[in-house]
Coordinates of C-alpha atoms in Angstrom, one line a residue:
Chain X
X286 CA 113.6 -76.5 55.4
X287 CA 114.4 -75.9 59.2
X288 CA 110.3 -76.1 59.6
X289 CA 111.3 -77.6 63.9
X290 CA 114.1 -75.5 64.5
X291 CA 113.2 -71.8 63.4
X292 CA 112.7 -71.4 67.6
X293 CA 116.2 -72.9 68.0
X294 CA 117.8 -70.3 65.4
X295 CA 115.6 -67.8 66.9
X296 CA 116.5 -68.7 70.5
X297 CA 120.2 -69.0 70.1
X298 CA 120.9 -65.8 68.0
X299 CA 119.1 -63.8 70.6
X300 CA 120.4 -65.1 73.7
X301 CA 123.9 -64.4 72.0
X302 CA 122.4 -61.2 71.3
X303 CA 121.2 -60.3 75.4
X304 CA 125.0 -61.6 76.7
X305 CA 127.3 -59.8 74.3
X306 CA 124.9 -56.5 74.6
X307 CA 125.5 -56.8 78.7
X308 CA 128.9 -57.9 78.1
X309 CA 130.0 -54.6 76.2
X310 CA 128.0 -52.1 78.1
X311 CA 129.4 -53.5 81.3
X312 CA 132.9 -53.7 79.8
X313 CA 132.4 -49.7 78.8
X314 CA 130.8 -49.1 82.1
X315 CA 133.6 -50.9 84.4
X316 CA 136.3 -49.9 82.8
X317 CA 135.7 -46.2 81.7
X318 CA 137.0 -45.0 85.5
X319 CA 137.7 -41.6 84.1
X320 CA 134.9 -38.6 85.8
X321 CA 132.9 -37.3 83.3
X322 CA 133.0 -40.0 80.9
X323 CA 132.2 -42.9 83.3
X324 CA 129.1 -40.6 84.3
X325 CA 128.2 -40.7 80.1
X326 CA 129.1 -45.0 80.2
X327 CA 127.3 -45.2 83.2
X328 CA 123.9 -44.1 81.2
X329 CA 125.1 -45.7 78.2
X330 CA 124.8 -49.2 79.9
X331 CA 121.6 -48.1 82.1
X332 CA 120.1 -47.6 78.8
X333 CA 121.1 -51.3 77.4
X334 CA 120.1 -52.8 81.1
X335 CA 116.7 -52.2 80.3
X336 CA 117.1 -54.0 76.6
X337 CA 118.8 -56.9 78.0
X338 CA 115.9 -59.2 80.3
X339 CA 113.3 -58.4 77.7
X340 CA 115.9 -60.4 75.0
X341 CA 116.7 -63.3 77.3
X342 CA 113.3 -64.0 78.1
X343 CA 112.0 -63.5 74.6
X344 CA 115.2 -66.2 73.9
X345 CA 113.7 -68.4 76.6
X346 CA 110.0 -68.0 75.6
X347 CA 110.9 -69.2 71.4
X348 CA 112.4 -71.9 72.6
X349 CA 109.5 -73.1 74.1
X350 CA 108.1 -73.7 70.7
X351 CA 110.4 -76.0 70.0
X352 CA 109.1 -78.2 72.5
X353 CA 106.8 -80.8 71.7
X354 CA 105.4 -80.3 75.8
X355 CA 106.4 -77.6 76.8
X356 CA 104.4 -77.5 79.7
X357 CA 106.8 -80.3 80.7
X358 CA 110.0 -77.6 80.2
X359 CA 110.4 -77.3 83.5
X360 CA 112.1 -81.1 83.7
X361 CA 114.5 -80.3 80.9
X362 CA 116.9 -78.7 83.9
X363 CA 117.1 -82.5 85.7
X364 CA 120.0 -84.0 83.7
X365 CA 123.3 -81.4 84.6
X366 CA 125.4 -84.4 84.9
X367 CA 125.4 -85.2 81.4
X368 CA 123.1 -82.7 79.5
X369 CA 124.6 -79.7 78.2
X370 CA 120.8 -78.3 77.3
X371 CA 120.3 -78.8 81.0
X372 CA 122.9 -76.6 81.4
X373 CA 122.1 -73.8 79.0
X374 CA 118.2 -73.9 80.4
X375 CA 120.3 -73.1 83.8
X376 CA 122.4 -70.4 82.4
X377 CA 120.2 -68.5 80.8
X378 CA 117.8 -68.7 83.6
X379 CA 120.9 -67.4 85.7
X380 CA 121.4 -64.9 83.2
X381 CA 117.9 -63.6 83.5
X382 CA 117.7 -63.7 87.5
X383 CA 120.8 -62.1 88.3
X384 CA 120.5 -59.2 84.8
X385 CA 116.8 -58.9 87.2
X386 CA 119.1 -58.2 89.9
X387 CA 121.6 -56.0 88.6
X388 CA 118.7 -53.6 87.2
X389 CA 116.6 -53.8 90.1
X390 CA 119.5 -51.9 91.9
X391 CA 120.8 -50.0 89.1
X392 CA 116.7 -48.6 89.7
X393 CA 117.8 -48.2 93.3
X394 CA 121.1 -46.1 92.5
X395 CA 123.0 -49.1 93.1
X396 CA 125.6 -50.5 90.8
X397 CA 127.8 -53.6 91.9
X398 CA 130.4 -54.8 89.7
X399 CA 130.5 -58.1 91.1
X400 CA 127.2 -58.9 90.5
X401 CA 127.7 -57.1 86.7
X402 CA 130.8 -59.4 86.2
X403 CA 128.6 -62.4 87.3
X404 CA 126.1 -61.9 85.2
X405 CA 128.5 -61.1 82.3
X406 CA 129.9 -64.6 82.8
X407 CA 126.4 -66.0 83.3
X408 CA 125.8 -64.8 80.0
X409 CA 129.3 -66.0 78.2
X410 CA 128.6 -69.9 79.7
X411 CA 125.2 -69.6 78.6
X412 CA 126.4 -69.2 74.6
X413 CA 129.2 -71.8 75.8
X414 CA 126.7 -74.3 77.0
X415 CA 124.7 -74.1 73.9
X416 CA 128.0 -74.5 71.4
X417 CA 128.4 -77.6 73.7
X418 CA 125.0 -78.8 72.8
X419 CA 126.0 -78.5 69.0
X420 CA 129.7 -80.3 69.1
X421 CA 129.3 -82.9 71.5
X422 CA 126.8 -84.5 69.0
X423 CA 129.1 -85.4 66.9
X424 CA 128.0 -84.1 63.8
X425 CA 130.4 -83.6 61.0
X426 CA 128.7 -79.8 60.3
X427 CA 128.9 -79.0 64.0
X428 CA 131.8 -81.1 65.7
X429 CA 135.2 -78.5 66.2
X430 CA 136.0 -75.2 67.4
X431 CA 134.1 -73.4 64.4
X432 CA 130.9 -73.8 66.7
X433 CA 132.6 -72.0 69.4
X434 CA 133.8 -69.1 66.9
X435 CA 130.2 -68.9 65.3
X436 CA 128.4 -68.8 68.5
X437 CA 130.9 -66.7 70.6
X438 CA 131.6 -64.4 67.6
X439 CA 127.6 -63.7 66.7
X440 CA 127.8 -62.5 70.8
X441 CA 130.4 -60.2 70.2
X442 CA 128.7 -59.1 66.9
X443 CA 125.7 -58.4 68.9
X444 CA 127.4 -56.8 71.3
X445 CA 129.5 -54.4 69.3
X446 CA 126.2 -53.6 67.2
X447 CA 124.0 -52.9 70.4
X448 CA 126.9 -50.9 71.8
X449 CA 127.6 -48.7 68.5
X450 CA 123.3 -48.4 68.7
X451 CA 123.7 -47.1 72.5
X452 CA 126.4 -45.0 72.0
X453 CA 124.9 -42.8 68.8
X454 CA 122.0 -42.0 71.2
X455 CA 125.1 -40.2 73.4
X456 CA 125.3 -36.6 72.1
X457 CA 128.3 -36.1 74.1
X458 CA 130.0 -38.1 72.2
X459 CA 131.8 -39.8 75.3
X460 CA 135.7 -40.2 73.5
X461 CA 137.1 -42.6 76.0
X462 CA 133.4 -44.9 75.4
X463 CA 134.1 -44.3 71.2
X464 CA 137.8 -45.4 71.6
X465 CA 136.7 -48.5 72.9
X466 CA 134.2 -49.1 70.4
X467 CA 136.6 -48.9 68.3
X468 CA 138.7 -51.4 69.9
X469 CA 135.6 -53.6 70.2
X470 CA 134.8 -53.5 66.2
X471 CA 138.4 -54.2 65.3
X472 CA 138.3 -57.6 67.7
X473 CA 134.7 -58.2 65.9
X474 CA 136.4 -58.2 62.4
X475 CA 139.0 -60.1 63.3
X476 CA 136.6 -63.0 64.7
X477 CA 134.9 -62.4 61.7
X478 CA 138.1 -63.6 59.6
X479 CA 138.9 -66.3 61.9
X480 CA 134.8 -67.6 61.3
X481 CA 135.6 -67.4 57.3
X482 CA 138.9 -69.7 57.8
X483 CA 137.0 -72.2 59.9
X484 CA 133.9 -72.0 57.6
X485 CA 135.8 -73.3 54.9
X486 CA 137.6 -76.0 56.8
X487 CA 134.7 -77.4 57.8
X488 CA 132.8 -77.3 54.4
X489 CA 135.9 -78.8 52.8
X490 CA 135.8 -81.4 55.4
X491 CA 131.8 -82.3 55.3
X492 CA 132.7 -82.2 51.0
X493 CA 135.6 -84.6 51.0
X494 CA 133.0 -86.6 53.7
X495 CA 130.6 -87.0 50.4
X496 CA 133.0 -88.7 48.5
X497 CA 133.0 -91.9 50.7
X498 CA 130.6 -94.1 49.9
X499 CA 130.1 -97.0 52.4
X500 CA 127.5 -98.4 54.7
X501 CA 128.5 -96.0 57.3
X502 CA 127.9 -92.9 55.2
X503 CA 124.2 -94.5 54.1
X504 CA 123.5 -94.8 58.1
X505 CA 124.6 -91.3 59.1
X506 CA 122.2 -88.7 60.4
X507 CA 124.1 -86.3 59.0
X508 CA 123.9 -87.9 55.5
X509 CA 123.9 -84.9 52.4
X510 CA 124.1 -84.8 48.9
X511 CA 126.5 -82.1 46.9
X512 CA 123.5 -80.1 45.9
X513 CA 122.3 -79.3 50.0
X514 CA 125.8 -78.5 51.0
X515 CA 126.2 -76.9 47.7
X516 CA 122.9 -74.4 48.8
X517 CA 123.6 -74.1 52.8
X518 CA 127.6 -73.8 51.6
X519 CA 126.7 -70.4 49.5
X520 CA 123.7 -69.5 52.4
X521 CA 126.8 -69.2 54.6
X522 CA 129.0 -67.5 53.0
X523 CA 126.4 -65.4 52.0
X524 CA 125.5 -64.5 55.6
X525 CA 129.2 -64.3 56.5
X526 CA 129.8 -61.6 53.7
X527 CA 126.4 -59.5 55.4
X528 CA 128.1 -60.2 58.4
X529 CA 131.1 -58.6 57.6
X530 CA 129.4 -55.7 55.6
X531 CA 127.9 -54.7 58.6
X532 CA 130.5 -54.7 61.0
X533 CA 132.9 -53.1 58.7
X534 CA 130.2 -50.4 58.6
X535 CA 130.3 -50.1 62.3
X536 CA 133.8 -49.5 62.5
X537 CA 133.5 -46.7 59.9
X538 CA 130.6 -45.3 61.5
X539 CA 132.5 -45.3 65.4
X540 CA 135.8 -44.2 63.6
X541 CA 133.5 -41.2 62.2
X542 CA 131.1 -40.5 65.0
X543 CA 128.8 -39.2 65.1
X544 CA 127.2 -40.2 61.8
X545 CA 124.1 -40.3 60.0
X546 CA 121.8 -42.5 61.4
X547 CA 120.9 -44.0 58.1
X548 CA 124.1 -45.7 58.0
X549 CA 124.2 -47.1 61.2
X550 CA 121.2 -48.6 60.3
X551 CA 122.0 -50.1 57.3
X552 CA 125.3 -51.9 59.5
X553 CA 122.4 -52.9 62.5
X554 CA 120.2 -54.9 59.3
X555 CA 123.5 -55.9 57.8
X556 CA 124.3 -57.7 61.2
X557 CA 120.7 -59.2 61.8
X558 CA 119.8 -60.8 57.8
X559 CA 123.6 -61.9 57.9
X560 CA 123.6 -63.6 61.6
X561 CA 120.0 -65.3 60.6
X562 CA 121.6 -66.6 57.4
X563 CA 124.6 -67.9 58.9
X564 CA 122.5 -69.5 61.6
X565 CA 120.2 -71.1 59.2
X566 CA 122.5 -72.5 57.3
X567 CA 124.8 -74.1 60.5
X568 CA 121.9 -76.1 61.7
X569 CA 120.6 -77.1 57.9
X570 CA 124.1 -78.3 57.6
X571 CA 124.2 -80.2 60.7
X572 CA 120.4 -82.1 60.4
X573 CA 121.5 -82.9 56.8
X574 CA 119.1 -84.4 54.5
X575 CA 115.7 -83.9 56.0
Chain K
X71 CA 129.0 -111.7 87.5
X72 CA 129.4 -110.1 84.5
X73 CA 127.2 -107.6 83.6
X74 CA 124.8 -108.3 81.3
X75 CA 124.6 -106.9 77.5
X76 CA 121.6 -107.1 75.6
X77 CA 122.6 -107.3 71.9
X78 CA 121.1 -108.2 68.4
X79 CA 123.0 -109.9 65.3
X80 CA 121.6 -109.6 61.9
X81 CA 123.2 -112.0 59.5
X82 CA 123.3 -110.5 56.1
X83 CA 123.7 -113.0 54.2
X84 CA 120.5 -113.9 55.2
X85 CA 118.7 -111.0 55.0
X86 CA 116.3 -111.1 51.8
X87 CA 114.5 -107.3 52.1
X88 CA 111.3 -108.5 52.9
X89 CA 110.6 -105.9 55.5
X90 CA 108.4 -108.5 57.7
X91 CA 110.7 -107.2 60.6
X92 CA 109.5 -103.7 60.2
X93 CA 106.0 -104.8 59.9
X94 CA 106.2 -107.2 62.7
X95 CA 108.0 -104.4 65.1
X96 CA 105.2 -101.6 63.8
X97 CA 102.5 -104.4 64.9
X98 CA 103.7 -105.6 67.8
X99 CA 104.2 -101.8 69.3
X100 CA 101.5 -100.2 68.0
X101 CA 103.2 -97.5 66.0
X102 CA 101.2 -94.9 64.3
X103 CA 101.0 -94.6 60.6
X104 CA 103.9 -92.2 59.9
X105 CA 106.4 -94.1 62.8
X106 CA 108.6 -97.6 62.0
X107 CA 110.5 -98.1 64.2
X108 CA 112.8 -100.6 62.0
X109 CA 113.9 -99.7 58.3
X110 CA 115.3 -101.1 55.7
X111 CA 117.5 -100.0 53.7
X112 CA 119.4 -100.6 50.3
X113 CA 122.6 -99.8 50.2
X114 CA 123.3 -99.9 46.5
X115 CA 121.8 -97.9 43.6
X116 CA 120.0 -94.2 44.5
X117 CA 116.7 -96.0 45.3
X118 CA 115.5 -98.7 47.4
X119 CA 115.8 -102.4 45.9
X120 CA 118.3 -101.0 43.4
X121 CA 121.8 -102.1 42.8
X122 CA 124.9 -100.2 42.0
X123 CA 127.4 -100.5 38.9
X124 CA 126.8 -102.1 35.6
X125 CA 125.6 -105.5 34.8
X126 CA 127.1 -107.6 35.3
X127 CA 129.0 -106.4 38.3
X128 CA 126.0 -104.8 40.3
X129 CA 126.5 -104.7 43.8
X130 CA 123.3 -104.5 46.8
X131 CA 123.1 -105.5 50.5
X132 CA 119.8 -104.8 52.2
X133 CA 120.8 -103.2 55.8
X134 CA 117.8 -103.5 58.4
X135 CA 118.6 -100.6 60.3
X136 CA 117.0 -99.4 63.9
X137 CA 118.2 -98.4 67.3
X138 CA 121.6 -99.6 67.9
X139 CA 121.4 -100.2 72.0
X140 CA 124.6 -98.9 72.1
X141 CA 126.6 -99.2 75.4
X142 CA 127.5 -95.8 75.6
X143 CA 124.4 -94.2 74.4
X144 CA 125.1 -90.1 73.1
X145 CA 121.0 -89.8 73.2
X146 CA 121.2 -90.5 77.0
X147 CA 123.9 -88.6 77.8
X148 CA 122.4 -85.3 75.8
X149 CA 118.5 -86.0 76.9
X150 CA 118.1 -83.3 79.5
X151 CA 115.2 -85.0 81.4
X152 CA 116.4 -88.1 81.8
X153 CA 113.4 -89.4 79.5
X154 CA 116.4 -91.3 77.2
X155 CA 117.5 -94.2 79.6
X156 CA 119.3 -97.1 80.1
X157 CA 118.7 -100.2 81.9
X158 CA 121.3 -102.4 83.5
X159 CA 120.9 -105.3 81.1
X160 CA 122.2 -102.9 77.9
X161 CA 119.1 -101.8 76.6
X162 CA 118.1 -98.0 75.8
X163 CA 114.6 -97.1 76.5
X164 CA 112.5 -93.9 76.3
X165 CA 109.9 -92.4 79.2
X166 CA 107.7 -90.9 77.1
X167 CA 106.0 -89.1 80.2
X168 CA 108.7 -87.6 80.7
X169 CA 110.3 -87.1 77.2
X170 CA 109.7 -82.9 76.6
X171 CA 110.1 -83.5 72.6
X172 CA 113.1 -81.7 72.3
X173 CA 114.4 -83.8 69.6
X174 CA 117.9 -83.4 70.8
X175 CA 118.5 -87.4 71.2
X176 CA 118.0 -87.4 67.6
X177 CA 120.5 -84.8 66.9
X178 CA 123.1 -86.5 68.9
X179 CA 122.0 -89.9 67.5
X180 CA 124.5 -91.0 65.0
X181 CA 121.8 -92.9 63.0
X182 CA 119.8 -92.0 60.6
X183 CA 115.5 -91.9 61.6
X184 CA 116.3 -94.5 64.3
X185 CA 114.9 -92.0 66.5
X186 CA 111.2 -90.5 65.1
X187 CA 109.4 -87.9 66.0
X188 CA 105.4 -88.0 66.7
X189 CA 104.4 -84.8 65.1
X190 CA 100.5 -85.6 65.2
X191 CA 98.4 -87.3 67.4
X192 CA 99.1 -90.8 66.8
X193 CA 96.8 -92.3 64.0
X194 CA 96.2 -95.6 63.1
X195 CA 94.7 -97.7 60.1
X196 CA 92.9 -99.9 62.0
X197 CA 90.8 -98.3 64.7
X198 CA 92.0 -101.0 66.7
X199 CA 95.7 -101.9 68.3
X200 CA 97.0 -104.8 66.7
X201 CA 99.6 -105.4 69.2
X202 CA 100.2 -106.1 72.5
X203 CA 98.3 -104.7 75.6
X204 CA 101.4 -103.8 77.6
X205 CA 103.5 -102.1 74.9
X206 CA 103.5 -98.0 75.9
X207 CA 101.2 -95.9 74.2
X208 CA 102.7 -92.8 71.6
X209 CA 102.4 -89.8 72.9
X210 CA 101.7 -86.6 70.3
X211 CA 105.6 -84.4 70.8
X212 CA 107.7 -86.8 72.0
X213 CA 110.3 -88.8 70.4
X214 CA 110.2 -92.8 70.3
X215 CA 112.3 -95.9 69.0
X216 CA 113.1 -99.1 68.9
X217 CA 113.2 -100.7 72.7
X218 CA 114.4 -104.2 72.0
X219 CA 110.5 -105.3 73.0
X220 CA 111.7 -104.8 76.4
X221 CA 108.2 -106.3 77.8
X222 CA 108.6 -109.5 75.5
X223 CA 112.1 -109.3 77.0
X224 CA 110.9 -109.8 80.2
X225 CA 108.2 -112.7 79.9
X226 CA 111.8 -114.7 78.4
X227 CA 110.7 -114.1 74.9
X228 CA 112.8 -112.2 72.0
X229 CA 112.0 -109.2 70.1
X230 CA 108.9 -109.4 67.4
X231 CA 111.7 -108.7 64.7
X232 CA 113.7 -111.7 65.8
X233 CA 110.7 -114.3 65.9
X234 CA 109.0 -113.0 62.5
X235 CA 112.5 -112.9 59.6
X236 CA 111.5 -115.6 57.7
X237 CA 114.9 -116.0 56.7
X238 CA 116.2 -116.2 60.5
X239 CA 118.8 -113.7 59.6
X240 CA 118.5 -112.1 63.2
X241 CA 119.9 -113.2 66.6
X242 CA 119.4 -111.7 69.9
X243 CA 120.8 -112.2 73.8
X244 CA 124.0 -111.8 75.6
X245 CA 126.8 -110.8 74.2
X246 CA 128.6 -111.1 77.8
X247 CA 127.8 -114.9 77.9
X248 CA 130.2 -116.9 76.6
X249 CA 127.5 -119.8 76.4
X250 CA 124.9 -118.0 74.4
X251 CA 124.2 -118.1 70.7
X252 CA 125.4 -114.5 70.0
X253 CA 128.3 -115.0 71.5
X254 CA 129.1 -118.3 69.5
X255 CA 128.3 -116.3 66.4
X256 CA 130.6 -113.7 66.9
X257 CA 133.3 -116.0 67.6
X258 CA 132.8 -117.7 64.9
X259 CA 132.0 -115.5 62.1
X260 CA 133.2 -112.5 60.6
X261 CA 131.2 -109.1 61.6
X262 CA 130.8 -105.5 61.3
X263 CA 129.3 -102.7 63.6
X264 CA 128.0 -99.2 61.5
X265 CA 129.4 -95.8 62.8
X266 CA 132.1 -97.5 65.2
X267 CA 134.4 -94.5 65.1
X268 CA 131.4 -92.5 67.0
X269 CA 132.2 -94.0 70.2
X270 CA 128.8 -95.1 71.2
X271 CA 129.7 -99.2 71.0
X272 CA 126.4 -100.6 69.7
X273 CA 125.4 -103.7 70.5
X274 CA 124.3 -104.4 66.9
X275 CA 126.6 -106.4 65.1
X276 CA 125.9 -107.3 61.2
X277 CA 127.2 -111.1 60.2
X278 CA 129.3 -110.7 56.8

């Protein structure tokens, strides 16, 4: 199963990964103004900086393997009229040259926050781009909104987990940085619940799609039987449910901080078997019968 | 002028199974062993050649099924080199120096294995091509399909698959020109098109 697109689940769960780690440390860092505590967010997101290029390029380097030239990748950026890969290869590239920018003067003492809130949004249409890869092909398993949810909400999971990460290496325990936190890993759960709603709509949609049989259904790409959606059905929900076990640990652990580093460890594994699951089983669902 | 549209009819009626179009098309274009270009398929019972319900109302129809031309092709749009193209006259064809084997034409193909990927170095059973001098060569990681035998096309001939069916089940030409064959066909008998509510508009139309 998935033997082609292990790169692609790779690739997109860690670019999600790079933008919504930036996003929240430069959320934390802009908007903590007060003294003191926008000195502790300030080290906070100079901490993540240095985590975030190594993950986008790491993104961009798996997805290579994917290609069957890749010493031809360098043409997959020619088609931005119509290509939304064309557009995600131009994103993240963005995303890496101008996250190089913003730490190359954050090493000079520098710190713009239009060039951070640039790169942020670099970083959101990057994961946009890429759901726009997924929906506009029409598949039953990928068309709607749920793509959006799944890819914008593993971003956010990212980026509250990386956050949570950052912050328990803060012994000062910076309140106005855990009070966000909190904030952040409420809005994480409640994407989380809104991903479970659409989950099911969209299995219930691809299982009443199984019940037609006509010449169109034999011809479709995304043809299935009851047994594979059965399988990548419970992979997903399975995933959700790690998912959601591990951000519901985050929000204890921030409500409690500090706390043992056991358990936020448990919520960081939680997060990453639980995002891999759910990513698996979104493009097995999509390819259909292989 | 109108603007011409290349398109194929395949009269089911006609169609007996044979698979000599499939053979013909993998002959002519010098297809390695693992690539067709053109299937057929059985839509019926679970497996090929097999009808569905219980004697003696069983119900098959063999569907020949390749690359669909269509007029608003979703692999050209989503190919992000440009290596998925389409030429003025309707047909979709495929750069393979150019084509990075991304495979995303396939994913936003709405038809099944029309599209096929060359995973090996192309291999073939006789160490010999069979077919044509001028047909492009497979290239190892890139993604190829049916191209209407674009290069028979253009010395005025018609596809391999059209020439071989024994039981002349297939038509091709415009489908703009009132005066040719297709048209007349279309006119005059009743047809159906696969995946219509897909929006891509294929210029493959089955006789019923």
């Amino acid at each position: 199963m998935l033997r082609k697109e292990w790169p692609l689940i790779l690739n997109t769960l860690l670019a999600q990964a790079a933008a919504g780690i930036f996003l929240f440390l430069a959320v934390n860092h802009l908007f903590i103004v007060n003294g003191v505590q926008h000195a502790a967010a300030l080290q906070i997101y100079q901490a993540g900086l240095v985590l975030v290029g190594p993950i986008i390029a790491l993104a961009m380097l798996l997805s290579l393997f994917h290609l069957g030239k890749p010493f031809r990748a360098y043409r997959a950026m020619t088609n931005l009229p119509s290509s939304w890969l064309s557009w995600e290869i131009f994103f993240s590239s963005g995303f890496f040259v101008l996250w190089l920018a913003c730490f190359w003067l954050d090493q000079s003492g520098i710190s713009n926050p239009y060039l951070i809130g640039l790169t942020g949004l670099a970083g959101i249409f990057n994961v946009i781009s890429m759901a726009n890869i997924y929906t506009t092909t029409g598949r039953p398993g990928w068309a709607g909104i749920g793509t959006y949810i799944s890819f914008l909400g593993s971003m956010f999971i990212f980026g509250s987990a990386g956050a949570a990460l950052l912050l328990a290496q803060d012994a000062g325990m910076n309140p106005s940085a855990l009070a966000l936190a909190s904030k952040q890993s409420w809005l994480v759960l409640f994407i989380l619940v809104v991903e479970l709603v659409l989950l099911y709509r969209s299995l219930s949609r691809l299982k009443a799609s199984l019940q037609e049989t006509s010449m169109d259904q034999l011809v479709s790409s995304s043809e299935m039987d009851e047994e594979e959606l059965r399988k990548y059905g419970t992979i997903s929900i399975c995933g959700w449910t790690l998912s959601l076990a591990g951000v519901g640990l985050l929000v204890y652990i921030v409500g409690i901080f500090p706390a043992p580093n056991i358990l936020l460890l448990f919520a960081v594994l939680f997060i990453l078997c639980g995002e891999f699951l759910g990513r698996s089983a979104f493009f097995s669902l999509g390819m259909g019968k292989q | 002028m109108k603007k011409k549209r290349l398109g194929m009819l395949i009269d089911l009626k006609r169609c007996i199974g044979c698979h000599t179009c499939a053979v013909a098309c993998k002959a002519h274009n010098n297809l390695p062993n693992e690539i067709w270009w053109n299937q057929i398929l059985t839509y019926g019972g679970k497996s090929m050649d097999t009808p569905k319900g219980t004697y003696p109302n069983l119900e098959m129809q063999f569907l020949p099924l390749a690359c669909q031309h269509c007029e608003k092709p979703a692999c050209v749009k989503a190919c992000p080199t440009g290596a998925s193209y389409q030429r003025a006259d309707g047909t979709v064809l495929m750069d393979y120096d150019i084509c990075v084997g991304c495979s995303l034409c396939i994913m936003a193909c709405p038809y099944k294995n029309v599209r096929q990927y060359n995973e090996k170095t192309p291999q073939y059973v006789l160490d010999f091509p069979v077919g044509n001098s001028n047909v492009n060569e497979q290239q190892k990681g890139t993604v190829s399909k049916c191209v209407f035998c674009y290069n028979l096309l253009d010395q005025g001939e018609s596809p391999a698959c059209v020439d071989l069916c024994p039981g002349k089940a297939r038509f091709f030409g415009d489908l703009a020109d009132k005066d040719s064959e297709v048209y007349k066909l279309l006119e005059k008998r009743k047809s159906m098109q696969l995946l219509t509510e897909r929006g891509t508009k294929p210029s493959v139309y089955f006789l019923i």
